[in-house]
Amino acid sequence: MKKNLKIAVVAAEVAPFSKTGGLADVTGSLPKIFHEMKNEVVVITPFYGKIIDPKKYSLTLVEKNFPIPLRGKKTIKISLWQGEIEKNLPVYFIEYKKYFSKKQNLYGSTHENSRFAFFNYAVLEILKKVNFQPNIIHCHDWHAGLIPYLLKNDPVFAHDQFFANTTTVFTIHNLAFQMGGNWWDAPPEKRDPGTGDLPKIHSKAMEKINFAKRAIIFSDAINTVSEKYAEELLTPEFGQGLEKFLGRREKDFFGITNGIDYEVFNPAIDKNIYTNYDWDSLWRKRKNKLALQKELGLEEAADVPLVSLASRLAEQKGYDLVIESLDTLLKLSLQIVIIASGGKDGKEYADVFKKIAKKHPKKFSFITPYTEEQASKVYAGSDMLLMPSRFEPCGLSPLISLRYGTIPIVHETGGLAETITNFNPKAGKGNGFVFKNYTREEFLVALIRALENFKYEKVWEHLVWQSMKQSFSWEIPAQKYLALFKKAAKNRTQKKRS
Ligand code: GLC
């Protein structure tokens, strides 16, 4: 019989409770598949007091004033909340108001490392408290990156029998983010070497600690969210200063391309869209387009291609290319809808888009903040989705858009290079339009190729139909994760013995 695993998933954001991007989609859906594959799973995440409404999600307060001892410092008392992602799949929320309930935003504090260092200690204490002895702790991105370090080096956890059989796996969603601040802001000689004792949680020195680097050094296995990005991360161009550290772990470093939740993203049952459809009723997709145009005040015209963007307002996502191309774009026969939120960095983009929307209301629409309801409508109502990211670890929006029969136009990088292939109308193959070099010219050429194909109704319908039939569900990637977990556990026990 196959041995099932006890898996604790740790992440800073988990959909639908808290979300700034694809990380939350992954941590909200992958655990479900682990669970459906008969593993025992718990998810642990911070309780963001201004964002998570306990009533909405029927959360229960499990414990108040539970002490988390911090090395060499007083203890912090937390509250523990519990909800369910699905039946028998609990999600625990750690509440420490001072750190996680002051702001509307998930991130952006000046003592971000302290917040998440505390969270990492608390996760390990909570696992003991709820008596969940994991075979695997699946740590997502830097926010959970000290856990592998603590289990191997902390004076208490490293000798704790409770974790004697615990293996850690670190998943990199975006290596540009390694710690609270920008890793590149400190001069090289002042950067965290990745080893050595941790400073006190609340200290200034804590803000210098590079969580992702420590996770790469101390996890039993590491992966990232596409095979291509895994290759890219080993190069100085993409490795964000950690390529050498990843290189040293190459044997234990893998790429597993994300899936998406096929129950959540499904135009046949999505309650947010105007009318449901699937690949056999594409004429209904057109109704969604007309409804969206009407709702947004765009010209109601089925034959004008509707092109959307749905990603965080961040430089990485290629908004500079879009802005540089706006003059040309607005001269073409098309409509553009952008749905996005962004932290403070996104404000500049938002200001530009707001202005354009005001000037060209029949042609250009900007929706902010991003909500799942509106995003569904945009996916269902658009013909094409632009994702011209400068770099992209995986890129979930094109996978979602394919599910809704909306054809992606992407830069050939990271996960996008892997999941989206150029459409060849003669052969009838491919699921999108891809450009190789990150330039305005190549971006526009790809877009124009898409617009040309759109003119041929039968060709476009074939493209949409076959793209919708592709599967990017979690089933296969989840199996790869389980195989990785088992391999990591085996390596770990072998290393311990030798
Ligand atoms: C990050 C990456 C994105 C990826 C997502 C989920 O947001 O930037 O490419 O799809 O994580 O793994």
Short mmCIF file of C-alpha atoms and ligand atoms in Angstrom, two decimals:
data_model
loop_
_atom_site.label_atom_id
_atom_site.label_comp_id
_atom_site.label_asym_id
_atom_site.label_seq_id
_atom_site.Cartn_x
_atom_site.Cartn_y
_atom_site.Cartn_z
CA MET A 1 0.00 0.00 0.00
CA LYS A 2 1.12 3.53 -0.73
CA LYS A 3 2.15 5.40 2.37
CA ASN A 4 0.23 8.62 2.78
CA LEU A 5 1.80 11.75 4.11
CA LYS A 6 1.05 14.32 6.75
CA ILE A 7 1.62 17.65 5.06
CA ALA A 8 1.65 21.10 6.64
CA VAL A 9 1.41 23.89 4.08
CA VAL A 10 2.74 27.26 5.24
CA ALA A 11 2.16 30.49 3.34
CA ALA A 12 1.67 34.22 3.80
CA GLU A 13 -1.44 34.24 1.64
CA VAL A 14 -4.11 31.66 0.92
CA ALA A 15 -7.09 32.20 -1.38
CA PRO A 16 -9.89 32.95 -0.80
CA PHE A 17 -8.94 34.35 2.63
CA SER A 18 -6.08 36.64 1.62
CA LYS A 19 -4.59 37.25 -1.78
CA THR A 20 -2.28 39.58 -3.64
CA GLY A 21 -1.42 37.21 -6.48
CA GLY A 22 -0.85 33.72 -7.83
CA LEU A 23 0.82 32.55 -4.62
CA ALA A 24 -2.58 32.58 -2.90
CA ASP A 25 -4.22 30.69 -5.77
CA VAL A 26 -1.63 27.95 -5.42
CA THR A 27 -1.76 27.69 -1.62
CA GLY A 28 -5.56 27.74 -1.68
CA SER A 29 -5.90 24.97 -4.25
CA LEU A 30 -2.90 22.61 -4.18
CA PRO A 31 -3.57 21.45 -0.58
CA LYS A 32 -7.04 20.36 -1.70
CA ILE A 33 -5.56 17.99 -4.24
CA PHE A 34 -3.05 16.64 -1.69
CA HIS A 35 -6.00 16.02 0.55
CA GLU A 36 -8.11 14.43 -2.18
CA MET A 37 -5.14 12.14 -2.86
CA LYS A 38 -5.63 10.82 0.66
CA ASN A 39 -2.94 12.72 2.49
CA GLU A 40 -3.54 14.45 5.80
CA VAL A 41 -3.14 18.17 5.27
CA VAL A 42 -3.22 21.37 7.32
CA VAL A 43 -2.60 24.90 6.11
CA ILE A 44 -1.13 27.63 8.35
CA THR A 45 -1.18 31.33 7.54
CA PRO A 46 -1.35 34.69 9.36
CA PHE A 47 -4.64 36.15 10.47
CA TYR A 48 -4.86 39.58 8.83
CA GLY A 49 -7.31 41.38 11.09
CA LYS A 50 -8.37 44.03 8.58
CA ILE A 51 -8.79 41.59 5.71
CA ILE A 52 -10.12 38.27 6.97
CA ASP A 53 -13.66 38.33 8.28
CA PRO A 54 -14.10 35.37 10.67
CA LYS A 55 -17.89 35.43 10.20
CA LYS A 56 -17.73 35.23 6.43
CA TYR A 57 -15.62 32.07 6.62
CA SER A 58 -17.17 30.64 9.82
CA LEU A 59 -13.82 30.64 11.61
CA THR A 60 -13.67 29.45 15.18
CA LEU A 61 -11.35 30.73 17.86
CA VAL A 62 -9.43 27.68 19.05
CA GLU A 63 -7.19 29.30 21.60
CA LYS A 64 -6.54 32.68 23.15
CA ASN A 65 -3.31 33.88 24.74
CA PHE A 66 -1.28 30.96 23.56
CA PRO A 67 2.40 31.71 24.31
CA ILE A 68 5.03 31.56 21.58
CA PRO A 69 8.45 31.56 23.23
CA LEU A 70 11.03 33.58 21.36
CA ARG A 71 14.67 32.76 21.86
CA GLY A 72 16.34 35.05 24.33
CA LYS A 73 13.31 37.28 24.52
CA LYS A 74 9.91 37.36 26.15
CA THR A 75 7.10 35.26 24.79
CA ILE A 76 4.39 36.59 22.48
CA LYS A 77 0.81 35.61 23.06
CA ILE A 78 -1.26 34.76 20.04
CA SER A 79 -4.78 33.70 19.23
CA LEU A 80 -5.39 30.73 17.02
CA TRP A 81 -8.29 30.63 14.58
CA GLN A 82 -9.43 27.67 12.58
CA GLY A 83 -11.40 27.39 9.37
CA GLU A 84 -11.81 24.83 6.66
CA ILE A 85 -10.66 24.86 3.06
CA GLU A 86 -12.83 21.83 2.55
CA LYS A 87 -14.16 19.16 4.85
CA ASN A 88 -11.34 17.72 6.97
CA LEU A 89 -8.83 20.14 5.54
CA PRO A 90 -8.24 22.69 8.31
CA VAL A 91 -6.63 26.04 7.88
CA TYR A 92 -5.11 27.66 10.97
CA PHE A 93 -4.75 31.41 11.27
CA ILE A 94 -2.19 32.87 13.65
CA GLU A 95 -3.35 36.13 15.13
CA TYR A 96 -0.90 38.59 16.57
CA LYS A 97 -2.56 41.95 16.22
CA LYS A 98 0.52 44.09 16.54
CA TYR A 99 2.06 42.46 13.47
CA PHE A 100 -0.81 41.41 11.28
CA SER A 101 -3.87 43.49 12.02
CA LYS A 102 -2.78 47.07 11.70
CA LYS A 103 -2.95 47.56 7.97
CA GLN A 104 -5.25 47.00 5.03
CA ASN A 105 -2.35 45.55 3.07
CA LEU A 106 -0.80 42.14 3.59
CA TYR A 107 2.72 43.48 3.12
CA GLY A 108 4.74 46.66 3.18
CA SER A 109 5.75 47.05 6.81
CA THR A 110 9.17 48.46 7.72
CA HIS A 111 9.79 45.45 9.96
CA GLU A 112 8.55 42.83 7.54
CA ASN A 113 11.26 40.31 8.47
CA SER A 114 10.33 40.51 12.16
CA ARG A 115 6.70 39.84 11.29
CA PHE A 116 7.43 36.75 9.30
CA ALA A 117 10.26 35.48 11.50
CA PHE A 118 7.77 35.52 14.32
CA PHE A 119 5.25 33.75 12.07
CA ASN A 120 7.77 30.97 11.34
CA TYR A 121 8.46 30.32 15.04
CA ALA A 122 4.74 30.39 15.71
CA VAL A 123 3.97 27.87 12.95
CA LEU A 124 6.25 25.29 14.56
CA GLU A 125 4.75 25.89 18.01
CA ILE A 126 1.23 25.62 16.59
CA LEU A 127 1.94 22.31 14.89
CA LYS A 128 2.85 20.99 18.32
CA LYS A 129 -0.13 22.61 19.94
CA VAL A 130 -2.62 21.01 17.51
CA ASN A 131 -0.55 17.85 17.59
CA PHE A 132 -0.01 17.63 13.87
CA GLN A 133 3.32 15.90 13.42
CA PRO A 134 4.14 16.52 9.77
CA ASN A 135 6.19 14.34 7.46
CA ILE A 136 6.45 17.36 5.21
CA ILE A 137 6.38 21.09 5.84
CA HIS A 138 5.71 22.70 2.50
CA CYS A 139 7.07 26.26 2.79
CA HIS A 140 5.93 28.75 0.17
CA ASP A 141 8.17 31.67 -0.74
CA TRP A 142 10.40 33.65 1.60
CA HIS A 143 7.67 34.30 4.19
CA ALA A 144 7.97 30.66 5.29
CA GLY A 145 11.68 30.40 4.53
CA LEU A 146 13.08 30.33 8.07
CA ILE A 147 11.30 27.10 8.96
CA PRO A 148 13.86 24.83 7.22
CA TYR A 149 16.64 26.80 8.93
CA LEU A 150 15.00 26.59 12.35
CA LEU A 151 14.43 22.85 12.14
CA LYS A 152 18.11 22.27 11.47
CA ASN A 153 19.70 25.00 13.62
CA ASP A 154 17.44 26.38 16.32
CA PRO A 155 18.66 25.29 19.79
CA VAL A 156 15.19 24.00 20.64
CA PHE A 157 13.53 22.84 17.41
CA ALA A 158 16.61 21.09 16.05
CA HIS A 159 16.51 18.65 18.96
CA ASP A 160 12.79 18.37 19.30
CA GLN A 161 11.68 14.77 18.83
CA PHE A 162 8.34 16.02 17.57
CA PHE A 163 10.05 17.10 14.34
CA ALA A 164 12.51 14.22 14.13
CA ASN A 165 10.80 12.90 11.00
CA THR A 166 9.90 16.18 9.40
CA THR A 167 11.17 17.00 5.93
CA THR A 168 11.06 20.53 4.52
CA VAL A 169 10.36 21.53 0.94
CA PHE A 170 10.71 25.13 -0.17
CA THR A 171 8.73 26.37 -3.18
CA ILE A 172 9.97 29.51 -4.91
CA HIS A 173 7.14 31.50 -6.48
CA ASN A 174 9.25 34.50 -7.32
CA LEU A 175 12.91 34.85 -6.41
CA ALA A 176 12.85 38.61 -6.74
CA PHE A 177 11.30 38.43 -3.28
CA GLN A 178 13.77 37.00 -0.78
CA MET A 179 13.06 39.00 2.37
CA GLY A 180 10.99 41.95 3.55
CA GLY A 181 13.19 44.63 1.99
CA ASN A 182 14.88 44.46 -1.40
CA TRP A 183 17.82 42.06 -1.17
CA TRP A 184 19.85 44.30 -3.50
CA ASP A 185 19.54 47.40 -1.30
CA ALA A 186 22.33 46.25 1.03
CA PRO A 187 25.93 46.35 -0.23
CA PRO A 188 27.27 42.80 -0.88
CA GLU A 189 29.47 42.69 2.22
CA LYS A 190 26.52 43.56 4.47
CA ARG A 191 24.23 40.86 3.08
CA ASP A 192 23.19 37.83 5.09
CA PRO A 193 25.58 34.96 4.31
CA GLY A 194 22.66 32.58 4.84
CA THR A 195 24.18 30.79 7.81
CA GLY A 196 24.94 31.74 11.38
CA ASP A 197 22.67 32.51 14.31
CA LEU A 198 19.53 34.52 13.90
CA PRO A 199 19.34 37.86 15.65
CA LYS A 200 16.46 38.65 18.00
CA ILE A 201 13.08 38.79 16.35
CA HIS A 202 12.35 42.45 16.93
CA SER A 203 15.88 43.66 16.26
CA LYS A 204 17.02 45.81 13.36
CA ALA A 205 19.51 43.09 12.46
CA MET A 206 16.59 40.77 11.71
CA GLU A 207 15.67 42.98 8.76
CA LYS A 208 18.97 41.98 7.09
CA ILE A 209 18.25 38.26 7.18
CA ASN A 210 17.66 36.69 3.79
CA PHE A 211 14.90 34.14 4.34
CA ALA A 212 14.94 32.71 0.81
CA LYS A 213 18.70 32.18 0.90
CA ARG A 214 18.45 30.32 4.21
CA ALA A 215 15.60 28.24 2.82
CA ILE A 216 17.66 27.32 -0.23
CA ILE A 217 20.57 26.27 1.98
CA PHE A 218 18.60 24.32 4.58
CA SER A 219 15.50 22.83 2.92
CA ASP A 220 15.59 19.14 2.13
CA ALA A 221 14.36 19.91 -1.39
CA ILE A 222 13.56 23.04 -3.36
CA ASN A 223 11.35 23.64 -6.34
CA THR A 224 9.97 26.46 -8.35
CA VAL A 225 6.76 26.86 -10.29
CA SER A 226 7.87 25.94 -13.81
CA GLU A 227 10.67 23.92 -15.34
CA LYS A 228 11.80 26.83 -17.45
CA TYR A 229 12.07 29.21 -14.49
CA ALA A 230 14.04 26.50 -12.66
CA GLU A 231 16.56 26.54 -15.52
CA GLU A 232 16.55 30.33 -15.63
CA LEU A 233 17.16 30.62 -11.88
CA LEU A 234 20.52 28.91 -12.27
CA THR A 235 21.75 31.79 -14.44
CA PRO A 236 23.04 35.19 -13.28
CA GLU A 237 20.43 36.90 -15.46
CA PHE A 238 17.48 35.49 -13.51
CA GLY A 239 19.01 34.05 -10.34
CA GLN A 240 18.71 37.27 -8.30
CA GLY A 241 22.11 36.75 -6.71
CA LEU A 242 21.20 33.25 -5.49
CA GLU A 243 22.14 31.30 -8.63
CA LYS A 244 25.30 29.92 -7.00
CA PHE A 245 23.41 28.76 -3.94
CA LEU A 246 20.80 27.08 -6.10
CA GLY A 247 23.59 25.61 -8.21
CA ARG A 248 25.03 23.96 -5.11
CA ARG A 249 21.65 22.35 -4.51
CA GLU A 250 21.03 21.46 -8.15
CA LYS A 251 20.48 17.79 -7.31
CA ASP A 252 17.64 18.76 -4.98
CA PHE A 253 16.17 21.57 -7.10
CA PHE A 254 13.21 20.99 -9.43
CA GLY A 255 10.63 22.73 -11.57
CA ILE A 256 6.97 21.80 -11.25
CA THR A 257 4.64 23.83 -13.40
CA ASN A 258 1.59 25.09 -11.54
CA GLY A 259 -1.93 24.05 -12.26
CA ILE A 260 -5.10 26.00 -11.54
CA ASP A 261 -8.20 25.06 -9.62
CA TYR A 262 -10.50 23.58 -12.26
CA GLU A 263 -13.49 23.85 -9.95
CA VAL A 264 -13.02 27.53 -9.24
CA PHE A 265 -12.05 28.53 -12.78
CA ASN A 266 -14.73 26.95 -14.90
CA PRO A 267 -16.92 28.92 -17.30
CA ALA A 268 -19.50 26.13 -17.26
CA ILE A 269 -20.36 26.78 -13.60
CA ASP A 270 -18.77 30.12 -12.69
CA LYS A 271 -21.46 32.09 -10.89
CA ASN A 272 -19.78 35.43 -11.51
CA ILE A 273 -20.22 35.49 -15.26
CA TYR A 274 -23.19 36.64 -17.28
CA THR A 275 -23.92 33.30 -18.88
CA ASN A 276 -22.18 29.93 -18.51
CA TYR A 277 -20.57 28.16 -21.45
CA ASP A 278 -18.10 25.51 -22.49
CA TRP A 279 -16.24 24.60 -25.67
CA ASP A 280 -19.44 23.34 -27.27
CA SER A 281 -21.39 26.53 -26.70
CA LEU A 282 -18.95 29.23 -27.67
CA TRP A 283 -21.72 31.50 -28.95
CA ARG A 284 -22.53 32.03 -25.28
CA LYS A 285 -19.04 33.36 -24.68
CA ARG A 286 -19.98 36.15 -27.09
CA LYS A 287 -22.91 37.05 -24.84
CA ASN A 288 -20.47 37.50 -21.99
CA LYS A 289 -18.44 39.82 -24.16
CA LEU A 290 -21.43 42.00 -25.01
CA ALA A 291 -22.48 42.07 -21.36
CA LEU A 292 -18.99 43.11 -20.29
CA GLN A 293 -18.79 45.83 -22.93
CA LYS A 294 -22.12 47.16 -21.76
CA GLU A 295 -21.18 47.06 -18.10
CA LEU A 296 -17.91 48.88 -18.71
CA GLY A 297 -19.38 51.43 -21.10
CA LEU A 298 -17.33 50.19 -24.05
CA GLU A 299 -18.75 50.12 -27.54
CA GLU A 300 -21.01 47.02 -27.73
CA ALA A 301 -19.56 45.23 -30.72
CA ALA A 302 -18.94 41.51 -31.02
CA ASP A 303 -16.54 41.89 -33.90
CA VAL A 304 -14.15 44.31 -32.21
CA PRO A 305 -11.48 42.24 -30.44
CA LEU A 306 -11.48 42.72 -26.69
CA VAL A 307 -8.02 42.41 -25.18
CA SER A 308 -7.52 42.23 -21.44
CA LEU A 309 -4.75 42.28 -18.84
CA ALA A 310 -5.20 40.74 -15.41
CA SER A 311 -2.12 40.88 -13.22
CA ARG A 312 -0.58 42.79 -10.35
CA LEU A 313 0.44 46.32 -11.33
CA ALA A 314 4.15 45.63 -11.15
CA GLU A 315 7.07 46.31 -13.46
CA GLN A 316 7.69 42.54 -13.76
CA LYS A 317 4.35 42.08 -15.50
CA GLY A 318 5.35 44.13 -18.56
CA TYR A 319 3.27 47.23 -17.97
CA ASP A 320 6.10 49.39 -19.31
CA LEU A 321 5.78 47.72 -22.70
CA VAL A 322 2.04 48.28 -22.62
CA ILE A 323 2.42 51.95 -21.73
CA GLU A 324 5.10 52.49 -24.39
CA SER A 325 2.74 50.93 -26.92
CA LEU A 326 -0.43 52.74 -25.89
CA ASP A 327 -0.40 55.25 -28.75
CA THR A 328 -0.26 52.45 -31.30
CA LEU A 329 -2.73 50.28 -29.41
CA LEU A 330 -5.31 53.02 -29.30
CA LYS A 331 -5.11 53.44 -33.07
CA LEU A 332 -5.93 49.80 -33.70
CA SER A 333 -9.42 48.42 -33.93
CA LEU A 334 -9.63 46.82 -30.49
CA GLN A 335 -10.75 47.40 -26.93
CA ILE A 336 -8.58 47.09 -23.85
CA VAL A 337 -9.64 46.15 -20.34
CA ILE A 338 -7.14 46.15 -17.49
CA ILE A 339 -8.12 44.64 -14.17
CA ALA A 340 -5.44 44.96 -11.54
CA SER A 341 -4.46 46.03 -8.09
CA GLY A 342 -1.03 47.01 -6.96
CA GLY A 343 0.84 48.15 -3.91
CA LYS A 344 2.45 51.54 -3.81
CA ASP A 345 4.63 50.67 -6.81
CA GLY A 346 1.53 50.21 -8.92
CA LYS A 347 0.27 53.75 -8.38
CA GLU A 348 2.13 55.23 -11.31
CA TYR A 349 0.70 52.69 -13.72
CA ALA A 350 -2.76 53.14 -12.23
CA ASP A 351 -2.56 56.92 -12.76
CA VAL A 352 -1.70 56.48 -16.43
CA PHE A 353 -4.49 53.96 -17.01
CA LYS A 354 -7.08 56.08 -15.22
CA LYS A 355 -6.23 58.99 -17.49
CA ILE A 356 -6.47 56.92 -20.66
CA ALA A 357 -9.78 55.42 -19.56
CA LYS A 358 -11.16 58.89 -19.07
CA LYS A 359 -9.99 59.99 -22.49
CA HIS A 360 -11.11 56.87 -24.39
CA PRO A 361 -14.09 55.53 -22.45
CA LYS A 362 -15.51 53.50 -25.37
CA LYS A 363 -12.22 51.79 -25.98
CA PHE A 364 -10.28 51.48 -22.77
CA SER A 365 -11.37 50.45 -19.32
CA PHE A 366 -9.40 50.20 -16.09
CA ILE A 367 -10.85 48.20 -13.20
CA THR A 368 -9.25 48.47 -9.77
CA PRO A 369 -9.10 46.98 -7.22
CA TYR A 370 -8.94 43.47 -8.56
CA THR A 371 -11.84 41.30 -7.41
CA GLU A 372 -12.45 37.66 -8.29
CA GLU A 373 -16.00 38.48 -9.43
CA GLN A 374 -14.88 41.14 -11.89
CA ALA A 375 -11.90 39.08 -13.01
CA SER A 376 -14.19 36.20 -13.98
CA LYS A 377 -16.27 38.55 -16.08
CA VAL A 378 -13.16 39.87 -17.78
CA TYR A 379 -11.79 36.39 -18.51
CA ALA A 380 -15.15 35.26 -19.91
CA GLY A 381 -15.82 38.41 -21.91
CA SER A 382 -12.40 38.92 -23.54
CA ASP A 383 -11.04 37.47 -26.75
CA MET A 384 -7.38 37.78 -25.81
CA LEU A 385 -5.27 38.19 -22.70
CA LEU A 386 -1.97 40.06 -22.69
CA MET A 387 0.82 38.93 -20.41
CA PRO A 388 4.00 40.55 -21.66
CA SER A 389 5.92 39.91 -18.42
CA ARG A 390 9.62 40.73 -18.40
CA PHE A 391 10.09 37.55 -16.38
CA GLU A 392 7.47 35.15 -15.09
CA PRO A 393 8.01 32.19 -12.76
CA CYS A 394 4.79 30.53 -13.90
CA GLY A 395 1.98 32.93 -14.79
CA LEU A 396 -1.47 31.71 -13.84
CA SER A 397 -3.61 34.24 -15.73
CA PRO A 398 -2.90 32.70 -19.16
CA LEU A 399 -3.87 29.29 -17.79
CA ILE A 400 -7.09 30.73 -16.42
CA SER A 401 -7.74 32.59 -19.66
CA LEU A 402 -7.31 29.40 -21.70
CA ARG A 403 -9.92 27.78 -19.52
CA TYR A 404 -12.30 30.62 -20.50
CA GLY A 405 -11.39 30.40 -24.20
CA THR A 406 -9.46 33.67 -24.09
CA ILE A 407 -6.27 33.48 -26.06
CA PRO A 408 -3.02 34.54 -24.36
CA ILE A 409 -0.38 36.77 -25.93
CA VAL A 410 2.81 36.36 -23.92
CA HIS A 411 6.53 37.01 -23.72
CA GLU A 412 8.52 33.81 -24.09
CA THR A 413 9.89 33.61 -20.56
CA GLY A 414 9.62 31.32 -17.53
CA GLY A 415 6.37 29.44 -17.21
CA LEU A 416 4.85 31.36 -20.11
CA ALA A 417 7.43 29.87 -22.49
CA GLU A 418 6.36 26.46 -21.32
CA THR A 419 2.59 26.65 -21.26
CA ILE A 420 1.86 28.89 -24.25
CA THR A 421 2.80 27.87 -27.77
CA ASN A 422 2.56 29.94 -30.92
CA PHE A 423 -0.56 29.36 -32.98
CA ASN A 424 0.08 28.23 -36.50
CA PRO A 425 -3.12 28.69 -38.51
CA LYS A 426 -1.98 26.36 -41.31
CA ALA A 427 -1.28 23.45 -39.01
CA GLY A 428 -4.08 24.49 -36.67
CA LYS A 429 -1.74 23.98 -33.70
CA GLY A 430 -0.80 26.16 -30.73
CA ASN A 431 -2.75 27.96 -28.02
CA GLY A 432 -1.58 31.56 -28.13
CA PHE A 433 0.81 34.14 -29.53
CA VAL A 434 4.33 34.40 -28.26
CA PHE A 435 7.10 36.97 -28.69
CA LYS A 436 10.74 36.19 -28.11
CA ASN A 437 12.49 39.42 -27.23
CA TYR A 438 11.20 41.86 -24.66
CA THR A 439 10.77 44.81 -26.99
CA ARG A 440 7.86 47.00 -27.91
CA GLU A 441 8.18 45.98 -31.57
CA GLU A 442 8.03 42.25 -30.96
CA PHE A 443 5.19 42.69 -28.49
CA LEU A 444 3.18 44.61 -31.10
CA VAL A 445 3.93 42.08 -33.82
CA ALA A 446 2.56 39.25 -31.66
CA LEU A 447 -0.53 41.27 -30.87
CA ILE A 448 -1.10 42.09 -34.51
CA ARG A 449 -0.71 38.43 -35.46
CA ALA A 450 -3.46 37.66 -32.96
CA LEU A 451 -5.68 40.43 -34.35
CA GLU A 452 -5.17 39.13 -37.90
CA ASN A 453 -6.18 35.61 -36.93
CA PHE A 454 -9.19 36.97 -35.10
CA LYS A 455 -10.54 38.27 -38.40
CA TYR A 456 -11.05 34.71 -39.64
CA GLU A 457 -13.94 33.52 -37.60
CA LYS A 458 -13.54 29.80 -38.30
CA VAL A 459 -9.80 29.87 -37.61
CA TRP A 460 -10.32 31.74 -34.34
CA GLU A 461 -13.09 29.42 -33.24
CA HIS A 462 -10.87 26.43 -33.84
CA LEU A 463 -8.09 28.07 -31.81
CA VAL A 464 -10.44 28.85 -28.93
CA TRP A 465 -12.00 25.41 -29.00
CA GLN A 466 -8.72 23.54 -28.90
CA SER A 467 -7.26 25.84 -26.25
CA MET A 468 -10.23 25.20 -24.00
CA LYS A 469 -9.77 21.49 -24.39
CA GLN A 470 -6.23 21.55 -23.01
CA SER A 471 -5.90 20.71 -19.35
CA PHE A 472 -3.90 22.69 -16.83
CA SER A 473 -5.50 21.23 -13.73
CA TRP A 474 -3.52 20.34 -10.59
CA GLU A 475 -3.82 16.61 -11.03
CA ILE A 476 -0.45 15.97 -12.65
CA PRO A 477 1.54 18.70 -10.87
CA ALA A 478 0.17 17.51 -7.52
CA GLN A 479 1.46 14.02 -8.23
CA LYS A 480 4.85 15.51 -9.04
CA TYR A 481 4.83 17.32 -5.69
CA LEU A 482 4.02 14.12 -3.83
CA ALA A 483 6.83 12.33 -5.64
CA LEU A 484 9.17 15.20 -4.73
CA PHE A 485 8.07 15.05 -1.08
CA LYS A 486 8.80 11.35 -0.90
CA LYS A 487 12.15 11.73 -2.58
CA ALA A 488 13.11 14.57 -0.24
CA ALA A 489 12.10 12.51 2.79
CA LYS A 490 14.16 9.58 1.59
CA ASN A 491 17.23 11.73 0.93
CA ARG A 492 16.91 13.23 4.34
CA THR A 493 16.85 9.92 6.17
CA GLN A 494 19.77 8.66 4.11
CA LYS A 495 21.78 11.78 4.91
CA LYS A 496 20.96 11.42 8.58
CA ARG A 497 22.21 7.83 8.61
CA SER A 498 25.46 8.51 6.76
C1 GLC B 1 4.13 34.41 -8.29
C2 GLC B 1 4.78 34.45 -9.67
C3 GLC B 1 3.86 33.89 -10.75
C4 GLC B 1 3.32 32.52 -10.33
C5 GLC B 1 2.67 32.63 -8.96
C6 GLC B 1 2.18 31.30 -8.46
O1 GLC B 1 3.10 35.34 -8.23
O2 GLC B 1 5.18 35.77 -10.00
O3 GLC B 1 4.54 33.74 -11.97
O4 GLC B 1 2.37 32.08 -11.27
O5 GLC B 1 3.60 33.11 -8.02
O6 GLC B 1 3.20 30.35 -8.37
#
